[in-house]
CSV table of C-alpha atoms and ligand atoms in Angstrom, one decimal:
chain,number,residue,atom,x,y,z
A,18,MET,CA,0.0,0.0,0.0
A,19,PRO,CA,1.6,3.3,-1.0
A,20,LYS,CA,1.7,5.9,1.7
A,21,GLN,CA,0.5,9.5,1.4
A,22,THR,CA,3.8,11.4,1.7
A,23,ARG,CA,3.3,14.7,3.4
A,24,LEU,CA,5.5,17.8,2.8
A,25,LEU,CA,6.1,19.5,6.2
A,26,ARG,CA,7.4,23.0,6.9
A,27,PRO,CA,10.3,23.3,9.3
A,28,ASP,CA,8.2,25.3,11.7
A,29,ARG,CA,6.8,24.4,15.1
A,30,THR,CA,3.7,22.7,13.6
A,31,GLY,CA,5.7,20.8,11.0
A,32,LEU,CA,8.4,19.6,13.4
A,33,THR,CA,5.7,18.5,16.0
A,34,ASP,CA,4.1,16.4,13.3
A,35,ALA,CA,7.5,15.0,12.2
A,36,VAL,CA,8.3,14.1,15.8
A,37,ASP,CA,4.9,12.4,16.3
A,38,MET,CA,5.4,10.3,13.1
A,39,LEU,CA,9.0,9.3,14.2
A,40,ARG,CA,7.7,8.3,17.7
A,41,GLY,CA,5.0,6.3,16.0
A,42,GLY,CA,7.6,4.3,14.0
A,43,GLY,CA,7.2,6.4,10.8
A,44,LEU,CA,9.7,7.4,8.2
A,45,VAL,CA,10.5,11.1,7.9
A,46,ALA,CA,13.0,12.6,5.5
A,47,PHE,CA,14.7,15.7,6.8
A,48,PRO,CA,17.5,18.1,5.6
A,49,THR,CA,21.0,18.0,7.2
A,50,GLU,CA,23.8,20.3,6.1
A,51,THR,CA,25.1,17.5,3.9
A,52,VAL,CA,22.2,15.8,2.2
A,53,TYR,CA,18.6,14.9,3.1
A,54,GLY,CA,18.4,11.9,5.4
A,55,LEU,CA,15.6,9.3,5.6
A,56,GLY,CA,15.0,9.2,9.4
A,57,ALA,CA,13.5,6.6,11.7
A,58,ASP,CA,13.7,6.1,15.5
A,59,ALA,CA,17.0,4.3,15.8
A,60,ARG,CA,15.7,2.3,18.8
A,61,ASN,CA,12.7,0.9,16.9
A,62,ALA,CA,13.8,-2.1,14.8
A,63,LYS,CA,10.5,-2.2,12.9
A,64,ALA,CA,10.8,1.5,11.9
A,65,VAL,CA,14.5,0.9,10.9
A,66,ALA,CA,13.4,-2.0,8.7
A,67,GLY,CA,11.1,0.4,7.0
A,68,ILE,CA,14.1,2.5,5.9
A,69,TYR,CA,15.7,-0.5,4.2
A,70,ALA,CA,12.4,-1.4,2.5
A,71,ALA,CA,11.7,2.2,1.3
A,72,LYS,CA,15.2,2.6,-0.2
A,73,GLY,CA,15.4,-0.9,-1.6
A,74,ARG,CA,18.7,-1.0,0.3
A,75,PRO,CA,20.9,-4.2,0.6
A,76,GLN,CA,20.0,-5.4,4.0
A,77,PHE,CA,23.4,-5.5,5.6
A,78,ASN,CA,24.5,-1.9,4.8
A,79,PRO,CA,24.6,-0.2,8.3
A,80,LEU,CA,23.1,3.2,8.9
A,81,ILE,CA,24.4,6.4,10.4
A,82,VAL,CA,22.9,7.4,13.8
A,83,HIS,CA,22.2,11.1,14.2
A,84,VAL,CA,22.2,12.7,17.7
A,85,ALA,CA,21.8,16.2,19.0
A,86,ASP,CA,25.1,16.5,20.8
A,87,LEU,CA,28.3,14.8,22.0
A,88,ALA,CA,26.7,13.9,25.3
A,89,SER,CA,23.9,12.0,23.5
A,90,ALA,CA,26.6,10.3,21.3
A,91,CYS,CA,28.3,9.1,24.4
A,92,ASP,CA,25.1,7.4,25.7
A,93,ILE,CA,25.2,5.2,22.6
A,94,ALA,CA,28.9,4.8,21.7
A,95,VAL,CA,32.4,5.0,23.2
A,96,VAL,CA,33.8,8.3,22.0
A,97,LYS,CA,37.3,8.7,23.4
A,98,GLY,CA,40.9,9.4,22.3
A,99,GLN,CA,41.2,10.6,18.7
A,100,ALA,CA,37.5,10.2,18.1
A,101,LEU,CA,36.8,12.5,21.0
A,102,GLU,CA,39.3,15.0,19.7
A,103,LEU,CA,37.6,15.0,16.3
A,104,ALA,CA,34.1,15.2,17.8
A,105,LYS,CA,35.1,18.2,19.8
A,106,ALA,CA,36.7,19.9,16.8
A,107,PHE,CA,34.0,19.2,14.2
A,108,TRP,CA,30.6,18.5,15.7
A,109,PRO,CA,28.1,19.7,14.9
A,110,GLY,CA,29.3,19.2,11.3
A,111,PRO,CA,29.7,16.9,8.3
A,112,LEU,CA,31.8,14.3,10.1
A,113,THR,CA,30.7,10.7,10.9
A,114,LEU,CA,32.8,8.6,13.4
A,115,VAL,CA,32.7,4.8,13.4
A,116,VAL,CA,33.2,3.9,17.1
A,117,ALA,CA,32.5,1.1,19.5
A,118,LEU,CA,28.8,0.6,20.2
A,119,ARG,CA,27.6,0.5,23.8
A,120,SER,CA,25.5,-2.7,24.2
A,121,ASN,CA,23.1,-0.9,26.6
A,122,GLY,CA,22.8,2.1,24.2
A,123,GLY,CA,19.4,1.0,23.0
A,124,ILE,CA,20.2,1.1,19.3
A,125,ALA,CA,18.3,-1.6,17.2
A,126,ASP,CA,20.7,-4.2,15.8
A,127,LEU,CA,19.4,-3.5,12.3
A,128,VAL,CA,20.9,0.0,12.4
A,129,THR,CA,24.5,-1.4,12.7
A,130,ALA,CA,23.6,-4.6,10.8
A,131,GLY,CA,24.9,-6.5,13.8
A,132,LEU,CA,28.3,-4.9,13.9
A,133,HIS,CA,30.0,-4.0,17.2
A,134,THR,CA,30.7,-0.5,15.9
A,135,VAL,CA,28.3,2.3,15.1
A,136,ALA,CA,28.5,5.2,12.7
A,137,ILE,CA,27.4,8.3,14.5
A,138,ARG,CA,27.3,12.1,13.9
A,139,VAL,CA,25.9,15.4,15.1
A,140,PRO,CA,24.5,17.2,12.1
A,141,ALA,CA,24.9,21.0,11.9
A,142,GLY,CA,21.9,22.0,9.9
A,143,LYS,CA,19.4,24.0,11.8
A,144,VAL,CA,16.3,21.9,10.9
A,145,ALA,CA,18.2,18.7,11.8
A,146,GLN,CA,19.2,20.2,15.1
A,147,ASP,CA,15.6,21.4,15.8
A,148,LEU,CA,14.2,18.0,14.9
A,149,LEU,CA,16.7,16.1,17.1
A,150,SER,CA,16.2,18.2,20.1
A,151,ARG,CA,12.4,18.0,19.9
A,152,PHE,CA,12.6,14.2,19.2
A,153,ASP,CA,15.0,13.8,22.1
A,154,GLY,CA,16.4,10.5,20.8
A,155,PRO,CA,18.7,9.0,18.2
A,156,ILE,CA,17.6,9.1,14.5
A,157,ALA,CA,18.9,6.5,12.1
A,158,ALA,CA,19.2,8.0,8.6
A,159,PRO,CA,20.8,7.1,5.4
A,160,SER,CA,20.6,9.5,2.5
A,161,ALA,CA,17.0,9.8,1.4
A,162,ASN,CA,17.3,8.3,-2.1
A,163,PRO,CA,16.4,5.0,-3.6
A,164,SER,CA,19.4,2.7,-3.1
A,165,GLY,CA,22.1,3.3,-5.7
A,166,ARG,CA,20.6,6.6,-6.9
A,167,ILE,CA,21.9,10.2,-6.5
A,168,SER,CA,21.7,11.6,-3.0
A,169,PRO,CA,19.1,14.3,-2.5
A,170,THR,CA,20.0,17.9,-1.7
A,171,HIS,CA,16.4,19.3,-2.1
A,172,ALA,CA,13.0,18.2,-0.8
A,173,ASP,CA,12.0,17.8,-4.5
A,174,HIS,CA,14.6,15.2,-5.0
A,175,VAL,CA,13.3,13.2,-2.1
A,176,MET,CA,9.7,13.4,-3.3
A,177,ALA,CA,10.7,12.3,-6.8
A,178,GLY,CA,12.6,9.2,-5.4
A,179,LEU,CA,10.5,8.1,-2.4
A,180,GLU,CA,7.0,9.5,-2.8
A,181,GLY,CA,4.5,6.8,-1.6
A,182,GLN,CA,7.2,5.0,0.3
A,183,ILE,CA,7.6,7.4,3.3
A,184,ASP,CA,5.4,9.3,5.6
A,185,ALA,CA,6.8,12.8,5.3
A,186,ILE,CA,9.5,15.2,4.2
A,187,VAL,CA,10.5,18.2,6.2
A,188,ASP,CA,11.3,20.8,3.5
A,189,GLY,CA,14.2,22.9,4.8
A,190,GLY,CA,15.4,24.1,1.3
A,191,PRO,CA,18.7,23.1,-0.3
A,192,CYS,CA,21.5,21.6,1.8
A,193,SER,CA,24.4,23.9,2.3
A,194,VAL,CA,27.3,21.4,2.0
A,195,GLY,CA,25.7,19.1,-0.7
A,196,LEU,CA,27.9,16.1,-0.1
A,197,GLU,CA,27.6,13.3,2.4
A,198,SER,CA,29.6,13.5,5.6
A,199,THR,CA,33.2,12.3,5.8
A,200,ILE,CA,33.4,9.0,7.6
A,201,ILE,CA,36.4,8.2,9.9
A,202,GLY,CA,37.0,4.8,11.4
A,203,PHE,CA,39.7,3.7,13.9
A,204,ASP,CA,41.8,0.6,13.2
A,205,GLY,CA,43.5,0.1,16.6
A,206,ARG,CA,44.7,3.6,17.3
A,207,ALA,CA,45.0,4.9,13.7
A,208,ALA,CA,42.3,7.0,12.2
A,209,GLN,CA,41.2,6.0,8.7
A,210,LEU,CA,39.3,7.8,6.0
A,211,LEU,CA,36.5,5.3,5.2
A,212,ARG,CA,34.6,7.7,2.9
A,213,PRO,CA,35.7,11.2,1.7
A,214,GLY,CA,32.9,13.7,2.2
A,215,GLY,CA,31.9,17.2,3.2
A,216,LEU,CA,34.8,17.7,5.6
A,217,SER,CA,38.2,17.7,3.8
A,218,ALA,CA,40.9,15.2,4.8
A,219,GLU,CA,43.3,18.2,5.1
A,220,ASN,CA,41.1,19.8,7.7
A,221,ILE,CA,40.9,16.5,9.7
A,222,GLU,CA,44.7,16.1,9.5
A,223,LYS,CA,45.1,19.3,11.4
A,224,HIS,CA,44.0,17.3,14.4
A,225,VAL,CA,44.9,13.6,13.8
A,226,LYS,CA,47.1,11.7,11.5
A,227,LEU,CA,45.0,10.1,8.8
A,228,ALA,CA,45.5,7.1,6.6
A,229,VAL,CA,44.2,8.5,3.4
A,230,PRO,CA,43.8,6.3,0.3
A,231,THR,CA,45.3,8.0,-2.8
A,232,PRO,CA,42.9,8.6,-5.8
A,233,ASP,CA,44.2,5.5,-7.7
A,234,THR,CA,44.0,3.1,-4.8
A,235,VAL,CA,40.6,4.1,-3.3
A,236,THR,CA,39.6,1.1,-1.4
A,237,ILE,CA,36.0,0.7,-0.5
A,238,THR,CA,36.1,0.1,3.2
A,239,ALA,CA,32.7,1.3,4.4
A,240,PRO,CA,30.5,-1.7,4.0
A,241,GLY,CA,28.0,-1.2,1.2
A,242,GLN,CA,30.1,1.4,-0.5
A,243,LEU,CA,29.2,-0.1,-3.8
A,244,ALA,CA,31.3,0.9,-6.8
A,245,SER,CA,28.3,2.0,-8.9
A,246,HIS,CA,26.7,4.1,-6.1
A,247,TYR,CA,25.2,7.5,-6.7
A,248,ALA,CA,24.3,6.5,-10.2
A,249,PRO,CA,22.3,8.7,-12.6
A,250,ARG,CA,20.4,6.8,-15.3
A,251,ALA,CA,22.5,8.5,-18.0
A,252,ALA,CA,26.1,7.4,-18.9
A,253,LEU,CA,28.8,9.6,-17.3
A,254,ARG,CA,32.3,10.3,-18.7
A,255,LEU,CA,34.9,11.8,-16.4
A,256,ASN,CA,37.9,14.2,-17.1
A,257,ALA,CA,36.3,15.4,-20.4
A,258,THR,CA,38.2,18.1,-22.1
A,259,ALA,CA,36.0,18.0,-25.3
A,260,LEU,CA,32.4,17.1,-26.0
A,261,TYR,CA,31.2,14.1,-28.1
A,262,ALA,CA,28.0,14.2,-30.1
A,263,GLU,CA,24.8,14.3,-27.9
A,264,GLU,CA,26.8,14.8,-24.7
A,265,VAL,CA,26.0,17.5,-22.2
A,266,LEU,CA,28.8,19.0,-20.2
A,267,LEU,CA,28.9,19.3,-16.4
A,268,GLY,CA,31.6,21.9,-16.2
A,269,PHE,CA,34.0,23.1,-13.6
A,270,GLY,CA,36.0,26.3,-13.8
A,271,PRO,CA,36.1,29.4,-16.0
A,272,ASN,CA,35.9,29.7,-19.8
A,273,LEU,CA,33.6,26.7,-20.5
A,274,PRO,CA,31.0,28.2,-22.9
A,275,ASP,CA,29.8,24.7,-23.8
A,276,ALA,CA,28.9,23.7,-20.3
A,277,THR,CA,25.2,23.1,-19.8
A,278,VAL,CA,25.8,23.7,-16.1
A,279,ASN,CA,28.9,24.7,-14.3
A,280,LEU,CA,29.6,23.4,-10.8
A,281,SER,CA,31.7,26.5,-10.1
A,282,THR,CA,32.7,29.0,-12.8
A,283,LYS,CA,35.2,30.4,-10.2
A,284,GLY,CA,36.7,26.9,-9.7
A,285,ASP,CA,35.7,26.9,-6.1
A,286,LEU,CA,35.5,23.3,-4.8
A,287,VAL,CA,33.1,24.2,-1.9
A,288,GLU,CA,30.6,25.7,-4.3
A,289,ALA,CA,31.0,22.7,-6.6
A,290,ALA,CA,30.3,20.3,-3.8
A,291,ALA,CA,27.1,22.2,-2.8
A,292,ASN,CA,25.9,22.1,-6.5
A,293,LEU,CA,27.0,18.5,-7.4
A,294,PHE,CA,24.0,16.3,-6.7
A,295,GLY,CA,21.4,19.0,-7.7
A,296,TYR,CA,23.1,19.4,-11.0
A,297,LEU,CA,23.5,15.7,-11.6
A,298,HIS,CA,19.7,15.3,-10.9
A,299,ARG,CA,19.0,18.1,-13.4
A,300,MET,CA,21.3,16.7,-16.1
A,301,ASP,CA,20.0,13.2,-15.6
A,302,ASP,CA,16.5,14.5,-16.4
A,303,MET,CA,17.7,15.7,-19.8
A,304,GLY,CA,18.3,12.1,-20.8
A,305,CYS,CA,21.7,12.7,-22.6
A,306,PRO,CA,25.1,11.2,-21.8
A,307,ILE,CA,27.0,13.4,-19.4
A,308,ALA,CA,30.6,14.6,-19.8
A,309,VAL,CA,32.3,16.0,-16.7
A,310,SER,CA,35.2,18.5,-16.7
A,311,PRO,CA,38.4,17.5,-14.7
A,312,ILE,CA,38.1,18.4,-11.0
A,313,PRO,CA,41.2,18.9,-8.9
A,314,ASN,CA,41.7,16.2,-6.3
A,315,HIS,CA,42.4,18.3,-3.2
A,316,GLY,CA,40.1,19.6,-0.5
A,317,LEU,CA,36.5,18.7,-1.2
A,318,GLY,CA,37.6,17.7,-4.7
A,319,GLN,CA,38.6,14.3,-3.3
A,320,ALA,CA,35.0,13.6,-2.2
A,321,ILE,CA,33.5,15.1,-5.4
A,322,ASN,CA,35.8,12.8,-7.5
A,323,ASP,CA,34.9,9.8,-5.4
A,324,ARG,CA,31.2,10.4,-6.0
A,325,LEU,CA,31.7,11.0,-9.7
A,326,ARG,CA,33.8,7.8,-10.1
A,327,ARG,CA,31.0,5.8,-8.5
A,328,ALA,CA,28.4,7.5,-10.7
A,329,ALA,CA,30.5,6.6,-13.8
A,330,ALA,CA,31.2,3.0,-12.8
A,331,PRO,CA,29.9,0.3,-15.2
A,332,ARG,CA,26.6,-1.2,-14.0
B,20,TXA,O1,25.9,13.0,5.3
B,20,TXA,C1,25.6,11.9,5.5
B,20,TXA,O2,26.4,11.1,6.0
B,20,TXA,C2,24.2,11.4,5.2
B,20,TXA,C3,23.2,12.3,6.1
B,20,TXA,C4,21.8,11.9,6.0
B,20,TXA,O3,23.7,12.2,7.4
B,20,TXA,N1,24.0,10.0,5.5
B,20,TXA,C5,24.5,9.1,4.7
B,20,TXA,O4,24.2,7.8,5.0
B,20,TXA,O5,25.2,9.3,3.7
B,20,TXA,P1,24.3,6.5,4.1
B,20,TXA,O6,23.6,5.5,4.7
B,20,TXA,O7,23.9,6.9,2.7
B,20,TXA,O8,25.8,6.2,4.2
B,20,TXA,C6,26.3,5.6,5.4
B,20,TXA,C7,27.6,4.9,5.2
B,20,TXA,C8,27.5,3.7,4.4
B,20,TXA,O9,28.5,3.6,3.4
B,20,TXA,C9,27.7,2.6,5.4
B,20,TXA,O10,28.3,1.4,4.9
B,20,TXA,C10,28.7,3.3,6.4
B,20,TXA,O11,28.2,4.6,6.4
B,20,TXA,N2,28.6,2.8,7.7
B,20,TXA,C11,27.6,2.8,8.6
B,20,TXA,N3,27.9,2.1,9.7
B,20,TXA,C12,29.2,1.7,9.6
B,20,TXA,C13,30.1,1.0,10.5
B,20,TXA,N4,29.7,0.5,11.7
B,20,TXA,N5,31.3,0.7,10.0
B,20,TXA,C14,31.7,1.1,8.8
B,20,TXA,N6,30.9,1.9,7.9
B,20,TXA,C15,29.7,2.1,8.3
B,21,MG,MG1,23.6,7.1,0.6
């Protein structure tokens, strides 16, 4: 039975409705500073199962738990040492830490797919913060797209992908960062970059030494980081310096008159990250093969290139 998916405003009434739905085991998409998440009460196994069903997600791909602050994170997980240092430096913000799960933390097994670790973060977006503090509990939320599709950075993207599958979407406008959070895990004592994202590795390295995979040796360490993730329906060709027949150009940088859209005419990687998924959605709707300009591989460029490589992977 398809659900009636309601669009809620991020005001008192809308957030009260969203909280009531979450408490009742419902599925509510909401904006974070990175991308829209598809939220459910992380303590309610049935509700969490609904996330996997709505997304058509492979069952054993664990989810990120969102909490209001560091203290709430510590009720669920062991945040100490380098993890604590990073949490203090970057939360709230686009950083997810994979840390040991507390067995009495109340998180449904399905959230972590039975692992003894949990991916946890404190999002910075105002609507996410307001929702978490009103809900007063942990919200499990993957990106709010059908599995394998482009992550949503607008409420419209969520509606297009998940209408009828979820109870509501809190419309908080576009996401400011536009790329998923950076995921850091800890192997013994060493911090490892599991997924490049909205917080640059350079920034993290100001606090802890990081094992960073180079662009050619990107290993896929976060479970479920499928090679052909983030896929538009159209074919995608990377590092394009010229256009083939029928292609549309997703440009980056100045002097690209042929670009259908340009991630950043100034060549600003932060601006490009914020535009990436929205522009991919827009170009995908045009139904033509997509050529993408070269994007430098430093700062947020690393995460942008990671997403683009996955979007271009054969499938
Ligand atoms: O910005 C974001 O991170 C967004 C917003 C909504 O917060 N969320 C997001 O979630 O991107 P999702 O489910 O699309 O990606 C979560 C990633 C997956 O690659 C998953 O495999 C990994 O986190 N992950 C979750 N728990 C893990 C764990 N215990 N160990 C290693 N990786 C884990
Ligand atoms: Mg995702």
